[in-house]
CSV table of C-alpha atoms in Angstrom, one decimal:
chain,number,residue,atom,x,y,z
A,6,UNK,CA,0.0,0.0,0.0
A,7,UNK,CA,1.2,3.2,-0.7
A,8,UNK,CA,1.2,6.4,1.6
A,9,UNK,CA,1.0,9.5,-1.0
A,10,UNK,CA,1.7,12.9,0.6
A,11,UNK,CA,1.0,15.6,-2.2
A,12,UNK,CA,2.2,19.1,-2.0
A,13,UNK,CA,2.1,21.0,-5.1
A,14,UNK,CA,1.9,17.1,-7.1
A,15,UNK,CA,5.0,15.6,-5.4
A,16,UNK,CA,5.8,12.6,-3.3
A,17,UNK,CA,6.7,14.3,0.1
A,18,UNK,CA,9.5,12.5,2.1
A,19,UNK,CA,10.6,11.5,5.4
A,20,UNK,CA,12.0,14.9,6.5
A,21,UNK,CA,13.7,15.1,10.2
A,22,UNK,CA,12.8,19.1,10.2
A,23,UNK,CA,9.6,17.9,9.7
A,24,UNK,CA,9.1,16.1,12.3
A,25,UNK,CA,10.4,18.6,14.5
A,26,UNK,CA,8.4,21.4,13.6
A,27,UNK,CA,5.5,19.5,14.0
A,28,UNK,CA,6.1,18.0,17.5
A,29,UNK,CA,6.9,21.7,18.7
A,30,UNK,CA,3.7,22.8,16.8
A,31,UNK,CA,1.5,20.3,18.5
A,32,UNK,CA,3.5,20.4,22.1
A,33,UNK,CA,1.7,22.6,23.7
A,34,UNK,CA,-1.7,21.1,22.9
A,35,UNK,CA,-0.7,17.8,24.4
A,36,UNK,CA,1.1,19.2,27.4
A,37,UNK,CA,-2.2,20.8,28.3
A,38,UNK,CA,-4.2,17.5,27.7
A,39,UNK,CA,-6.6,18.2,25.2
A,40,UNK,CA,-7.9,15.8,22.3
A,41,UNK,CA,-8.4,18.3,19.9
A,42,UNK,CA,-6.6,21.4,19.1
A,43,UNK,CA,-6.8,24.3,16.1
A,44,UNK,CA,-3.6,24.8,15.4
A,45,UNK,CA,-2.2,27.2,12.6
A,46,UNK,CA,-0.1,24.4,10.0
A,47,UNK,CA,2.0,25.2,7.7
A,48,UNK,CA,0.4,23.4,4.3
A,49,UNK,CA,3.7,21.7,3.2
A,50,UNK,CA,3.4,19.7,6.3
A,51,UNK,CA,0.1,18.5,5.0
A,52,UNK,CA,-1.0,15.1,3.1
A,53,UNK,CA,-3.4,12.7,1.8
A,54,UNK,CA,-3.2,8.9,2.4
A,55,UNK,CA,-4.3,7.4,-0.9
A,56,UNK,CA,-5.7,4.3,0.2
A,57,UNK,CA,-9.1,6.0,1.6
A,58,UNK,CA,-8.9,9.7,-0.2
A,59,UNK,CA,-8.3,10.5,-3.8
A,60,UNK,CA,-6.4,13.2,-4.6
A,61,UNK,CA,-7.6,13.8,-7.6
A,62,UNK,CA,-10.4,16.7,-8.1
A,63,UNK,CA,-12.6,17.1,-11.5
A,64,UNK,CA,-11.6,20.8,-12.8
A,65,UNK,CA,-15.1,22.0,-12.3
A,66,UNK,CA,-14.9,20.6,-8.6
A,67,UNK,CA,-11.8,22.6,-8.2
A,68,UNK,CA,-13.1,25.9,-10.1
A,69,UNK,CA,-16.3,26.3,-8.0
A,70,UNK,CA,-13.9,26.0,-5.1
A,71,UNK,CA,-11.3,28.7,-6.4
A,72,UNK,CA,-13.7,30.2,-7.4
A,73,UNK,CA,-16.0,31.0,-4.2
A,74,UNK,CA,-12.7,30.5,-2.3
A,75,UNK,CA,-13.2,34.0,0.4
A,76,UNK,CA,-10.4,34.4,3.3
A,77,UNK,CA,-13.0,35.3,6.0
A,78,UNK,CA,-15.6,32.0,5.3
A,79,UNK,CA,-12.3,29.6,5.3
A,80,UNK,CA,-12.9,27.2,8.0
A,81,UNK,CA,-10.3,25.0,9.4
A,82,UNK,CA,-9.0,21.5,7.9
A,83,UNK,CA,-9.1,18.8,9.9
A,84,UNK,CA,-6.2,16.1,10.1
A,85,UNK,CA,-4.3,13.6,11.9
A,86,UNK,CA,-0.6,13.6,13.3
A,87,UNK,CA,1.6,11.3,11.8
A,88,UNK,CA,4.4,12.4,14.2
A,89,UNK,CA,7.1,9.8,12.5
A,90,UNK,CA,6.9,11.4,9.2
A,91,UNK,CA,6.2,15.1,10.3
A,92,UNK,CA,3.0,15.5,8.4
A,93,UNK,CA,-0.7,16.0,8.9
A,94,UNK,CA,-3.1,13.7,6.9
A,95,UNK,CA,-6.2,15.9,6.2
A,96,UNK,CA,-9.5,13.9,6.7
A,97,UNK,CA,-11.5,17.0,6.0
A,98,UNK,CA,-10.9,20.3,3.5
A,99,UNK,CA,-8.1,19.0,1.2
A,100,UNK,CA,-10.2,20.8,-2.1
A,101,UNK,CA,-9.9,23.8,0.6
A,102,UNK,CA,-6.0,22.7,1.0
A,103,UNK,CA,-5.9,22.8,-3.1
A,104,UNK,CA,-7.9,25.6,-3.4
A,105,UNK,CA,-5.9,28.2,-1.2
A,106,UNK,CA,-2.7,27.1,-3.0
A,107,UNK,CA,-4.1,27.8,-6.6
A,108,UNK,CA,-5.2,31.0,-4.9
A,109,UNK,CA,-1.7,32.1,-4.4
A,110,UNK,CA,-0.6,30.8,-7.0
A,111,UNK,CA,1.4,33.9,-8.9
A,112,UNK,CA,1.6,36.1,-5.6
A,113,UNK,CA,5.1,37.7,-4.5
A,114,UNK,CA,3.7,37.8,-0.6
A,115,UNK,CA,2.1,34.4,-0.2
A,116,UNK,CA,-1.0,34.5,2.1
A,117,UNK,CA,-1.9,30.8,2.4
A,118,UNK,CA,1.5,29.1,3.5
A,119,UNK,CA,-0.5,28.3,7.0
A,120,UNK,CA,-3.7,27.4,7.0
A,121,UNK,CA,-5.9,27.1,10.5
A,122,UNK,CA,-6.2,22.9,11.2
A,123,UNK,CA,-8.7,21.0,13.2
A,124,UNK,CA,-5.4,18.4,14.7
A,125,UNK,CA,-7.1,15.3,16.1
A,126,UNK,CA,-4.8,14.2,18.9
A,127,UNK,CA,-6.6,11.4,20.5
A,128,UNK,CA,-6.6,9.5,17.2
A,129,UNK,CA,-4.5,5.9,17.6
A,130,UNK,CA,-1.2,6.3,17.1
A,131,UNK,CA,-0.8,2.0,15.4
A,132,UNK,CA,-0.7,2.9,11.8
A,133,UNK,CA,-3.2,-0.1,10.8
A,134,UNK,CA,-5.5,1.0,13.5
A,135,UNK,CA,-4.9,5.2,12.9
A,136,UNK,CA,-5.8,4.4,8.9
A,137,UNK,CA,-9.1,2.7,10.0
A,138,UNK,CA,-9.7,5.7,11.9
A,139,UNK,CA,-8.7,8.4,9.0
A,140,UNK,CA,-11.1,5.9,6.9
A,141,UNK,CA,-13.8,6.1,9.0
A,142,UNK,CA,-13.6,9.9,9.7
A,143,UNK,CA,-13.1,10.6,5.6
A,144,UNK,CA,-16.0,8.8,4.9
A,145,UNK,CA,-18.8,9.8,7.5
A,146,UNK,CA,-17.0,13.7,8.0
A,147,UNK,CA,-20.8,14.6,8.3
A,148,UNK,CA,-22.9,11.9,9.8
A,149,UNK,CA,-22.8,13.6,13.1
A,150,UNK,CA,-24.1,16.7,11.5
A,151,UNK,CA,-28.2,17.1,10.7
A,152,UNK,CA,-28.6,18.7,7.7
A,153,UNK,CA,-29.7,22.2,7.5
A,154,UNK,CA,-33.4,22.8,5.9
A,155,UNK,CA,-34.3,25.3,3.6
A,156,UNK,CA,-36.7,26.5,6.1
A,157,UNK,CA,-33.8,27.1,8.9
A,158,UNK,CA,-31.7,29.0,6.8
A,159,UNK,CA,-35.0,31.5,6.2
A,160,UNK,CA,-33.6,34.1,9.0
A,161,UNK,CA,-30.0,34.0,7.5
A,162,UNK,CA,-31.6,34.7,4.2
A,163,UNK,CA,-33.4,37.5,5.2
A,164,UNK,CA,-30.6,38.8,7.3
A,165,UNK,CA,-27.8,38.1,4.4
A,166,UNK,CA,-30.8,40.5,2.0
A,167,UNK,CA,-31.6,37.5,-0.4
A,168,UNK,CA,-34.2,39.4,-2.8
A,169,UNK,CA,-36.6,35.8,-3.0
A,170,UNK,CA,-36.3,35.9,1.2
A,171,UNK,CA,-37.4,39.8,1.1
A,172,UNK,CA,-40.3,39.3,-1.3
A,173,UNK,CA,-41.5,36.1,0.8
A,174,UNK,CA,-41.3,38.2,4.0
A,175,UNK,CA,-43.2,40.9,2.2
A,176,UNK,CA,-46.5,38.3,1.1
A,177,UNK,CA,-46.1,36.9,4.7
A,178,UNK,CA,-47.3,40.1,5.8
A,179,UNK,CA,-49.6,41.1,3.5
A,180,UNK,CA,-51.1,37.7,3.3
A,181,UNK,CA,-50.9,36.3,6.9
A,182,UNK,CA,-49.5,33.2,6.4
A,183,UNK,CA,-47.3,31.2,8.1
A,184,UNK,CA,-44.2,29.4,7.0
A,185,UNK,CA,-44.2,25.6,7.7
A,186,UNK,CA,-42.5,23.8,10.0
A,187,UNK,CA,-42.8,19.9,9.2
A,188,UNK,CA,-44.8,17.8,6.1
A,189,UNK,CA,-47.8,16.6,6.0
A,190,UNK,CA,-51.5,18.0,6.1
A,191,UNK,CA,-51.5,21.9,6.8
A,192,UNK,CA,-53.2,23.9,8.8
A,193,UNK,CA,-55.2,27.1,7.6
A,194,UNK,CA,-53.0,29.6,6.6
A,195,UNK,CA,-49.8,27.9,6.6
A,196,UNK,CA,-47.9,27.6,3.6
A,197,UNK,CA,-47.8,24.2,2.2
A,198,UNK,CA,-44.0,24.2,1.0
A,199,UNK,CA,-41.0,26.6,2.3
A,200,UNK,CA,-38.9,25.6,-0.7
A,201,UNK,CA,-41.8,25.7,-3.5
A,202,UNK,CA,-42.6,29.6,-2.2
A,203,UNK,CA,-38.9,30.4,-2.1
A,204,UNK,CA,-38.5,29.3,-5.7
A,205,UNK,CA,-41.7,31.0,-7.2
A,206,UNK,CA,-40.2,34.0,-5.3
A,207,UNK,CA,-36.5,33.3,-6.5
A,208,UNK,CA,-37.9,32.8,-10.7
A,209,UNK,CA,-40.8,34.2,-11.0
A,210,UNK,CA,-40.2,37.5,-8.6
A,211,UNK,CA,-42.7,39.5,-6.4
A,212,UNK,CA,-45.7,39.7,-9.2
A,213,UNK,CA,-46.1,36.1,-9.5
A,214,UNK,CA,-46.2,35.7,-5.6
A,215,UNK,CA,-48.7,38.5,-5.3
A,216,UNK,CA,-50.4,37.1,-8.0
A,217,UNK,CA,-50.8,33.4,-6.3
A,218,UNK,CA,-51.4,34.4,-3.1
A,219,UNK,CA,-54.3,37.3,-3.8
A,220,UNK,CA,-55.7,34.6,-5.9
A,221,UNK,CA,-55.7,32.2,-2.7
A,222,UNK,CA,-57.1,34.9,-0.6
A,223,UNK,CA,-59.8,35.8,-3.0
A,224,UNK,CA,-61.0,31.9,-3.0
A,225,UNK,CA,-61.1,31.8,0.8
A,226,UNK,CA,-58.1,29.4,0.4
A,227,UNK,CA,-56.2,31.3,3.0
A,228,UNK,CA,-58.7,30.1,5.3
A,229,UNK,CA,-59.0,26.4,4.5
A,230,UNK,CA,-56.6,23.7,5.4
A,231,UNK,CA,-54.2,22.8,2.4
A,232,UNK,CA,-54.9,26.0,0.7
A,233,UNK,CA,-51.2,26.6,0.2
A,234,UNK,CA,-50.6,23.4,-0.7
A,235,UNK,CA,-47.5,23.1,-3.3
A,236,UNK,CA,-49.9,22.0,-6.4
A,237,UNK,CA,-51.9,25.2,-5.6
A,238,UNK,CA,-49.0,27.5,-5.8
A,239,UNK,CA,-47.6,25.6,-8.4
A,240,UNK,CA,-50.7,25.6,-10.3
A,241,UNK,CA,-51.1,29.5,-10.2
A,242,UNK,CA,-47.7,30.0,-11.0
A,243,UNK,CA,-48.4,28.0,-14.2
A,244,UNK,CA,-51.5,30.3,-15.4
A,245,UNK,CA,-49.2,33.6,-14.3
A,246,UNK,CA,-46.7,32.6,-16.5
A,247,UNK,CA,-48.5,30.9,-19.5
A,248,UNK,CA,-51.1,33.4,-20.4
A,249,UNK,CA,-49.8,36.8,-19.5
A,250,UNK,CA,-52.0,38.9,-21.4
A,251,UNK,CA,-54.9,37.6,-19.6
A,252,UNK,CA,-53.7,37.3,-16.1
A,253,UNK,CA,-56.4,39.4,-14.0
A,254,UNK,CA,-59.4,37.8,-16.4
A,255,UNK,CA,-58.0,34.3,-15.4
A,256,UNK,CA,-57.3,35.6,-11.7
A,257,UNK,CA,-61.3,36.4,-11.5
A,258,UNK,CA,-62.9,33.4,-12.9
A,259,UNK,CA,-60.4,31.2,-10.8
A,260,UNK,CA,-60.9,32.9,-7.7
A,261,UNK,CA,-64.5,32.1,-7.7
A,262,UNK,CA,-64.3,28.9,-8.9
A,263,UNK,CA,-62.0,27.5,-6.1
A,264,UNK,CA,-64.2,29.5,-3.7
A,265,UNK,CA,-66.7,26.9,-3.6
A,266,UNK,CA,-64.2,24.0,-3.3
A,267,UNK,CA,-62.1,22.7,-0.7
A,268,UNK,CA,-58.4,22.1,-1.7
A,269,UNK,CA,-58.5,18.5,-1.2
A,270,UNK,CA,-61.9,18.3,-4.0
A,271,UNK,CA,-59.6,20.4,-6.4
A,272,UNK,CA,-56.7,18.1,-6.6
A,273,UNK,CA,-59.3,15.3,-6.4
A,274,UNK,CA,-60.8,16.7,-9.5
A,275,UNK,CA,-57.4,16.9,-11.2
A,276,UNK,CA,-56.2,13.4,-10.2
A,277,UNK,CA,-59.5,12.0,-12.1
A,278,UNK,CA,-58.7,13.4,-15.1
A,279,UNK,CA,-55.1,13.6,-15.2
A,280,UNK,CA,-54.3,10.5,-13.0
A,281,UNK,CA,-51.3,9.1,-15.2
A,282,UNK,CA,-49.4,12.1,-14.2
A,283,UNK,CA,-48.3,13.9,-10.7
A,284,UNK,CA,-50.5,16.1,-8.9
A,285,UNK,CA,-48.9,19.1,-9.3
A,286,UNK,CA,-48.9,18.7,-13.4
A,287,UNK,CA,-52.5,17.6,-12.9
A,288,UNK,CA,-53.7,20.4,-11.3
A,289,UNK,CA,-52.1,22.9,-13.2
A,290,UNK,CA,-53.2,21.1,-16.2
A,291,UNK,CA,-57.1,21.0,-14.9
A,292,UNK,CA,-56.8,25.0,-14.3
A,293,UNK,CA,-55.9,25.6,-17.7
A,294,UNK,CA,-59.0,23.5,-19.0
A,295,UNK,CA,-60.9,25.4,-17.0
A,296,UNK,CA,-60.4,28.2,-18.7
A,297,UNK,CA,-60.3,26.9,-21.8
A,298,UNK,CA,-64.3,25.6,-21.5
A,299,UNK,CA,-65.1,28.7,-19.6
A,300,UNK,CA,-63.8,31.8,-20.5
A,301,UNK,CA,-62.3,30.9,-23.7
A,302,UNK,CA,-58.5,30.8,-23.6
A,303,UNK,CA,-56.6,28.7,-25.7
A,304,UNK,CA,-54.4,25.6,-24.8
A,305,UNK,CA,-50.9,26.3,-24.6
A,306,UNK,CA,-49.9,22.6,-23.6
A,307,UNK,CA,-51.1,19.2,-24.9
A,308,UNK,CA,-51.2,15.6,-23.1
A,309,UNK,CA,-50.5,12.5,-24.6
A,310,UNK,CA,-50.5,9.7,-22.3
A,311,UNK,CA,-47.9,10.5,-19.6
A,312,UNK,CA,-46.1,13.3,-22.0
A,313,UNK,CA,-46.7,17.5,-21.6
A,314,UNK,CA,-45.7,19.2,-24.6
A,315,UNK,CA,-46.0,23.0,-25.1
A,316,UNK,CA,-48.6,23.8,-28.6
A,317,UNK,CA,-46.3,25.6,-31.0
């Protein structure tokens, strides 16, 4: 098995200086007894054991990473000592190790010849049993960490200005809705799906949301469970977009339509017809024919079996 320790694409060696700075480097840490430490490294001291961890990155992997690499949002790498070679083997932020060097690549006055590392110092010290470790910790970096939901990050958005956060802070208000919090049926007045607002909102900008949402207030769906539903929103979204010259005629004949049905009998209505396809599709589809028959708009999309093609 080989034990490859890249720094700017060569084999790193056994180097006694090395190992020196490193056990001064990491001294203090384990004088004072602790199991982790963030210690400032230089990056020729770092490497990558092969066996577990490529070291290759695709160039668009690399790019978005040079690309988005910003000083003040690098966090630290995290490694393990191999104290008999002098070197750190990163289990975590070797594209940020990569990254920071094609940064400075060019530069008279390097900035990135430390970089801030997460040193694991309780890790076993066999070199069988420290690989299995190195493994393990390379391959589950992020089990122990939940994933943060489009919902959570609502409050950075708004605080970071996001224009599709703004605009869905502004219907909030003017709508009265609130944002949900876990799947399932909905209550009156909550929205059906954080991610499906955000994205009309993101796309389609602040008309289409006003749009969807007066629409839903005008049918007394604001008031009824599942009247934010996604194939709601999704399905007003679809007439905003697809006949823009009638808009507000549409937004009339819809509103009372829907007034005198529940949410739940308007998707039920849409699955009878349209049953080989999803809900949402369906119920955008049955809105449409609805005001095709009704108040005599033209198709812009046709079905065949399972297939939705736009009419040229």
């Amino acid at each position: 098995m080989t034990i490859t320790a890249i720094n700017n694409g060569t084999m790193n060696t056994v180097n006694a200086n090395d190992i020196g700075e490193l056990k001064g480097l990491l001294a203090s840490a384990r004088a004072q007894g602790k199991n982790v430490a963030i210690i400032d490294i230089p990056v020729r001291l770092f490497a990558i054991d092969s066996a577990y961890q490529t070291e290759e990155r695709t160039g668009r992997s690399l790019a978005y990473l040079t690309n988005n690499f910003k000083k003040e949002k690098l966090l630290p790498v995290t490694g393990v000592p191999h104290d008999e070679e002098g070197k750190i083997y990163l289990v975590d932020g070797y594209g940020r190790w990569q990254a920071s060097q094609i940064v400075d690549e060019g530069k008279e006055k390097k900035e990135y010849e430390y970089l801030s590392c997460m040193v694991i110092l309780n890790a076993p010290t066999e070199p069988e049993a420290r690989r299995r470790y190195e493994a393990e910790q390379y391959a589950f970096q992020n089990m122990g960490t939940s994933r943060v939901t489009p919902l959570q990050k609502h409050g950075a958005y708004t605080c970071m200005k996001y224009p599709a956060a703004l605009i869905l802070n502004k219907m909030k208000e003017k709508y009265d809705f609130s944002l949900c919090k876990g799947s399932g049926q909905r209550q009156a007045g909550v929205l059906g799906s954080y991610s499906t607002a955000f994205y009309i909102c993101r796309v389609n900008g602040e008309d289409c949301a006003d749009y969807i949402f007066d629409v839903c207030k005008k049918a007394g769906f604001n008031i009824k469970p599942n009247g934010y539903a996604t194939y709601v929103l999704t399905a007003l979204r679809d007439i905003w977009r697809y006949y823009p010259e009638n808009r507000e005629v549409a937004a009339d004949y819809l509103a009372k339509w829907l007034r005198e049905r529940e949410p739940a009998q308007f998707k039920a209505k849409a699955m009878a017809r349209y049953g080989m396809l999803d809900h949402r599709t369906a119920c955008s589809l049955y809105l449409e024919d609805l005001l095709v028959d009704n108040v005599d708009f033209q198709h812009v999309r046709s079905v065949e079996g399972k297939t939705v093609t736009m009419v040229a």
